[in-house]
Short mmCIF file of C-alpha atoms and ligand atoms in Angstrom, two decimals:
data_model
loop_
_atom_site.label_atom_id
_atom_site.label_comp_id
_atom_site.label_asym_id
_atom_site.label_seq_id
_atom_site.Cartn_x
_atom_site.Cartn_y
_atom_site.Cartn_z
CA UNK A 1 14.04 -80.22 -8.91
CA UNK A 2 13.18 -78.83 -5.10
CA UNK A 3 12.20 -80.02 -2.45
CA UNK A 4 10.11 -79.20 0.73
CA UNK A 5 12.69 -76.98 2.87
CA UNK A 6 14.73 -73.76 3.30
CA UNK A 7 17.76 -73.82 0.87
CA UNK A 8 21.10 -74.61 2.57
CA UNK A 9 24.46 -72.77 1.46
CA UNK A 10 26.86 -76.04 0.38
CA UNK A 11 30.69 -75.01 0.65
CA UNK A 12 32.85 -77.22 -2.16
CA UNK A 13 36.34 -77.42 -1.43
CA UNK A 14 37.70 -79.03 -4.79
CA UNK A 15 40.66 -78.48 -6.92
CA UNK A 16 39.56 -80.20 -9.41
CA UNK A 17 37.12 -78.59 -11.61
CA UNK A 18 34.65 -81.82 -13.34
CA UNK A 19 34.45 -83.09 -9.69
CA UNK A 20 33.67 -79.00 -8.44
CA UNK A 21 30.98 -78.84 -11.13
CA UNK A 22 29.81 -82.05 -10.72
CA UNK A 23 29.18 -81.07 -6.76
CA UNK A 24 27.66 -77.96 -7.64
CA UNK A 25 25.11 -79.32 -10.02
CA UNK A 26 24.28 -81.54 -7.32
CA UNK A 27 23.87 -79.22 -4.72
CA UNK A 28 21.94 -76.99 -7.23
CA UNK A 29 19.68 -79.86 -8.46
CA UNK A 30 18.38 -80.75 -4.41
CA UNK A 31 17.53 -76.77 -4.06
CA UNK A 32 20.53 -76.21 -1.87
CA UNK A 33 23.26 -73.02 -3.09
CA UNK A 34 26.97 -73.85 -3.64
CA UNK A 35 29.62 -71.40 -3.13
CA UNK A 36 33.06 -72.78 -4.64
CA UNK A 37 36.99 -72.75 -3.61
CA UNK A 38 39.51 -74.74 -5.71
CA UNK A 39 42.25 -74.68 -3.07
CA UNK A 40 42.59 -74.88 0.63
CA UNK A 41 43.18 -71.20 1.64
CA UNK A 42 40.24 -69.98 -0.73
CA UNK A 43 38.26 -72.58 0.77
CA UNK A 44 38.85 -71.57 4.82
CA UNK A 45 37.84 -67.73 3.37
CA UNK A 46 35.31 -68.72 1.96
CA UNK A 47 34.13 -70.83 5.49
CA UNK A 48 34.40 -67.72 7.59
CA UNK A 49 32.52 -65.25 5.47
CA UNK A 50 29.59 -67.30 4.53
CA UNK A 51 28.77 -69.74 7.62
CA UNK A 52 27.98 -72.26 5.04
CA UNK A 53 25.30 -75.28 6.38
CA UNK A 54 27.66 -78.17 5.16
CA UNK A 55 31.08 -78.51 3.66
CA UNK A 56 32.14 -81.31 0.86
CA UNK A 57 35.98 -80.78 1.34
CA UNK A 58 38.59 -83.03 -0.93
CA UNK A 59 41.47 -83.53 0.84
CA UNK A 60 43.97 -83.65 -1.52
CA UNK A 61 44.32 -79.63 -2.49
CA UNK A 62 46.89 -77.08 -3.25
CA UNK A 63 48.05 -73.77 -1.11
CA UNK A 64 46.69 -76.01 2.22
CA UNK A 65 46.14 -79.10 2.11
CA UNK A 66 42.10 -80.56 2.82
CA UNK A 67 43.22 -81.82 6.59
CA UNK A 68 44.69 -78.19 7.50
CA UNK A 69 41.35 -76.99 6.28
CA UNK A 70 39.43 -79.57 8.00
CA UNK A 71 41.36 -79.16 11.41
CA UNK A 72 40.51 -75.14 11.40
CA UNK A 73 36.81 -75.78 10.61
CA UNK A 74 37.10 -77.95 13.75
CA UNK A 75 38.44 -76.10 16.08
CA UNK A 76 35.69 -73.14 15.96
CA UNK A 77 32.39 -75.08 14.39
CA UNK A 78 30.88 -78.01 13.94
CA UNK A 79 29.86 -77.25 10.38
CA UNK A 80 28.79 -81.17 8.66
CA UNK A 81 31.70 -81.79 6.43
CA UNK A 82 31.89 -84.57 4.04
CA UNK A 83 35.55 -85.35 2.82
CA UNK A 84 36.46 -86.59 -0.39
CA UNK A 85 39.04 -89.35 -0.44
CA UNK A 86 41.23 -91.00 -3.38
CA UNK A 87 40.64 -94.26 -4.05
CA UNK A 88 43.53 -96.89 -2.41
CA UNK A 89 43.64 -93.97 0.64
CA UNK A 90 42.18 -96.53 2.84
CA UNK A 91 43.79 -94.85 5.77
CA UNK A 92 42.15 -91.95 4.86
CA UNK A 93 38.75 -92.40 5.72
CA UNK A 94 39.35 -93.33 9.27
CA UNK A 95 41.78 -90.46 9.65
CA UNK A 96 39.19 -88.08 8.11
CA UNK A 97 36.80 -89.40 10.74
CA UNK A 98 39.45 -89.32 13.48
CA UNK A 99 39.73 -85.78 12.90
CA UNK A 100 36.16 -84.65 12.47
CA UNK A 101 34.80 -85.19 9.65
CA UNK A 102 30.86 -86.62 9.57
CA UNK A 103 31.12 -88.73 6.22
CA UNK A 104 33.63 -89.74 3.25
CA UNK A 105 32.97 -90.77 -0.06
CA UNK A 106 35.52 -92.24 -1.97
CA UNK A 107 36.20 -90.65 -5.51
CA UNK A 108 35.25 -91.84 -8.17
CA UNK A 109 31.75 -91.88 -6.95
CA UNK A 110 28.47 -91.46 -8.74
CA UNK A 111 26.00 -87.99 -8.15
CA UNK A 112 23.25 -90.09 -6.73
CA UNK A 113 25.56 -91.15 -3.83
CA UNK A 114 26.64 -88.13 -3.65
CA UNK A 115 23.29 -86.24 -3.36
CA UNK A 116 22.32 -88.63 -1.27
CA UNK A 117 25.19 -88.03 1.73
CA UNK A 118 24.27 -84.30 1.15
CA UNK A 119 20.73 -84.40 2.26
CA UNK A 120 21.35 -86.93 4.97
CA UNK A 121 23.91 -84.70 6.27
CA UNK A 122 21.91 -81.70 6.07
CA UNK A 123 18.73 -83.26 7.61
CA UNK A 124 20.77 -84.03 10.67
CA UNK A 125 22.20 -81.04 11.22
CA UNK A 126 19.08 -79.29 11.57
CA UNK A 127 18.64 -78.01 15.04
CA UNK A 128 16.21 -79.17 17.29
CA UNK A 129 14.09 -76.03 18.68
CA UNK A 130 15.09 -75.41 22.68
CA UNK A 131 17.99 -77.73 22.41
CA UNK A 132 20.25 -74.86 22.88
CA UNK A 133 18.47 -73.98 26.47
CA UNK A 134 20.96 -75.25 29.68
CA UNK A 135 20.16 -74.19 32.74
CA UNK A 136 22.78 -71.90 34.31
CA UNK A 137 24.69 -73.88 36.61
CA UNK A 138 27.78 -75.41 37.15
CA UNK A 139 29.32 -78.90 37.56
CA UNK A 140 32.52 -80.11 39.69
CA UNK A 141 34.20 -83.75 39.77
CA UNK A 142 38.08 -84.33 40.41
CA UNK A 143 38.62 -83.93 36.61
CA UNK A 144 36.30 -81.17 35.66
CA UNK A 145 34.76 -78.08 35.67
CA UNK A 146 31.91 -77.13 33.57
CA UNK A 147 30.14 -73.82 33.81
CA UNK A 148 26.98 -74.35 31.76
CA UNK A 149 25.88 -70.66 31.75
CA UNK A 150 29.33 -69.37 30.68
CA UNK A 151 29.85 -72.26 28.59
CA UNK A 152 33.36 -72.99 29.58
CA UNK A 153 35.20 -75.72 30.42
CA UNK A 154 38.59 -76.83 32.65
CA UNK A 155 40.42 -79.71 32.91
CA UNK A 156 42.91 -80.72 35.05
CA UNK A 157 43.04 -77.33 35.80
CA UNK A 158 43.49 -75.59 32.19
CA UNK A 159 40.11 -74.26 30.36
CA UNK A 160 39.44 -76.25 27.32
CA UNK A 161 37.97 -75.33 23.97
CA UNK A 162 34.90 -77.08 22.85
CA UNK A 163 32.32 -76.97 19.72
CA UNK A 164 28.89 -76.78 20.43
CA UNK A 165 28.33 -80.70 19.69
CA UNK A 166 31.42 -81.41 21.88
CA UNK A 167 29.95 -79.40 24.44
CA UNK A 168 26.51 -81.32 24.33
CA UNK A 169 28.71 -84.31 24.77
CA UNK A 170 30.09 -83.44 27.66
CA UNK A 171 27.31 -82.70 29.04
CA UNK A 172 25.46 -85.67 28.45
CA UNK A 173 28.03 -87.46 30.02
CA UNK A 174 28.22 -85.59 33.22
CA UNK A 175 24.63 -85.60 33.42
CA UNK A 176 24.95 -88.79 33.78
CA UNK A 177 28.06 -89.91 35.75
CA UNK A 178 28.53 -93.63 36.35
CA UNK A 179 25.88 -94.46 33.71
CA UNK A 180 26.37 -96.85 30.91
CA UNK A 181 24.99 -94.61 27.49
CA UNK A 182 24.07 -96.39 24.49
CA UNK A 183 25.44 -94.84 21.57
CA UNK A 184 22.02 -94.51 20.19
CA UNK A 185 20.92 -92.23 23.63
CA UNK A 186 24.63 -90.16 22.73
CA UNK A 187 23.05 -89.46 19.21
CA UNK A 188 19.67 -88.94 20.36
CA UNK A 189 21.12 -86.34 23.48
CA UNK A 190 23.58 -84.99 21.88
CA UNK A 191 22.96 -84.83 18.48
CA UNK A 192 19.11 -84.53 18.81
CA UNK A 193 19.68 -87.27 16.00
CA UNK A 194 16.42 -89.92 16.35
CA UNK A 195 17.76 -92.03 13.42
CA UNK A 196 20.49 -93.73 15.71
CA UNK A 197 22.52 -94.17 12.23
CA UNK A 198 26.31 -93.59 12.70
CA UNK A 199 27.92 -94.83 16.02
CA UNK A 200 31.13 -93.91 14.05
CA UNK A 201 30.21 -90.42 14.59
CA UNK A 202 29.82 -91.18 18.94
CA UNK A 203 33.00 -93.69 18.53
CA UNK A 204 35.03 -90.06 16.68
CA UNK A 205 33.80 -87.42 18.91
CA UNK A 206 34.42 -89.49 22.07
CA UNK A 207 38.23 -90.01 20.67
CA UNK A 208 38.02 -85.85 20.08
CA UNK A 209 36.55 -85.32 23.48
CA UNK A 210 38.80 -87.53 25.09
CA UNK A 211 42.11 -85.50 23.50
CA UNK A 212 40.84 -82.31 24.21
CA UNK A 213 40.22 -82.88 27.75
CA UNK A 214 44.36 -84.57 28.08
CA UNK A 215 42.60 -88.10 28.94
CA UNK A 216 45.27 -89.54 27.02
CA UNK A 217 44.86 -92.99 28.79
CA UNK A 218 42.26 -93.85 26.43
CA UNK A 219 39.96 -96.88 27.04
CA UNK A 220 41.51 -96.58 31.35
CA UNK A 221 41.00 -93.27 31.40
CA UNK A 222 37.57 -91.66 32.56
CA UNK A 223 35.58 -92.00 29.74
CA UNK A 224 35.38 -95.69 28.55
CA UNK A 225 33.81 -97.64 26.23
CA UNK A 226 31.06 -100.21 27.53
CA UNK A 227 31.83 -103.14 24.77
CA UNK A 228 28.96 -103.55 22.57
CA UNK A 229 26.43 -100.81 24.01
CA UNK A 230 27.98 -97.31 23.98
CA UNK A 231 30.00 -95.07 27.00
CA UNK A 232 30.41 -94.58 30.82
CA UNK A 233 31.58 -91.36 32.30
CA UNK A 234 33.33 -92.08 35.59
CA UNK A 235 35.74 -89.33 37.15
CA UNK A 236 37.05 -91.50 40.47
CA UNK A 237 39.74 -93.59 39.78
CA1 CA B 301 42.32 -82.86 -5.29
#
């Protein structure tokens, strides 16, 4: 079976081999290609030479273990990944999230569900034409500095390393200082996501955004959450 699109390259990080073919047929059967790794090292290889589109990454895996592999992707890309929990790892999940991953499922699950987290996954990851485009500039408050053109970052005073998505979300923020976002407008401006499914994925990247830039005051710090709507961005104390 195929489907109307460009085929994406599917990265399965899986030491177990049923599940690993199991994800491969299903990658196969939506029209997608699925390169393999059945342990964490393989797997991070395996990342950096092929750029893959989306990675399904268990987290349970020998040589380095799935949140080692999920905390390099991280750092450098945001690649979708979708993690792969054991059952009774409640903690997991929200963990998994914590650290960046877009989705869980929880093993065992059926193909179906699984096919279906793929293609949602991929479908929002597609880039929106011109989203990329910011015009060169720069932008100053008591907390930050932001060079849009040079794409770098500093905070309190150290430069900070951001992926492209944490980036956006910066920006969106800054562009609008003092302003209450919903998290649907945070998917919409900095995902380019119209769907507005997943404030889990706003409530994660604000927690990431928030480490990376050393607010570690959390909900008094700068970037706060507006109860029941979304986020404010407000440098001055
Ligand atoms: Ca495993």
């Amino acid at each position: 079976m195929t489907e109307d699109h460009t085929a994406a390259q599917v990265l399965s990080i899986e030491d177990d081999e049923a599940i690993g073919d199991a994800i491969e047929a299903v990658v196969v059967k939506h029209g997608h290609h699925c390169v393999r790794a059945a342990n964490g090292r393989d797997g991070l290889r395996l990342f950096f030479e092929d750029r893959p589109d989306l990675v399904v990454l268990d987290l349970g895996l020998p040589v380095m273990d799935g949140w080692q592999v999920l905390e390099r992707i991280r750092e450098l890309s945001d690649v979708p990944i979708l993690v792969l929990t054991a059952r009774d790892r409640e903690k997991d999940k929200v963990r998994g999230l914590n650290e960046g991953a877009d989705d869980y499922l929880t093993k065992p699950f059926s193909v179906n569900e699984l096919g279906a987290r793929i293609v949602a996954l991929l479908r929002r990851a597609r880039p929106t034409p011109g989203a990329e485009v910011v015009p060169a500039e720069t932008y100053t408050d008591e907390l930050i500095s932001i060079d849009f053109g040079a794409r770098t970052v500093t905070s309190l005073g150290n430069e900070v390393q951001l992926t492209a998505l944490e980036f956006r979300l910066l920006e969106t923020f800054v562009r609008h200082v003092g302003q209450a976002l919903s998290t649907e407008q945070l998917l919409r401006l900095a995902w380019s996501d119209d769907t507005g499914v997943g404030p889990e994925r706003v409530k994660f990247s604000v927690l990431r955004l928030r480490r990376k830039l050393g607010w570690h005051q959390g909900e008094d710090g700068p970037l706060r959450a507006v109860r029941g709507y979304g986020y404010r961005y407000r440098p001055e104390s």
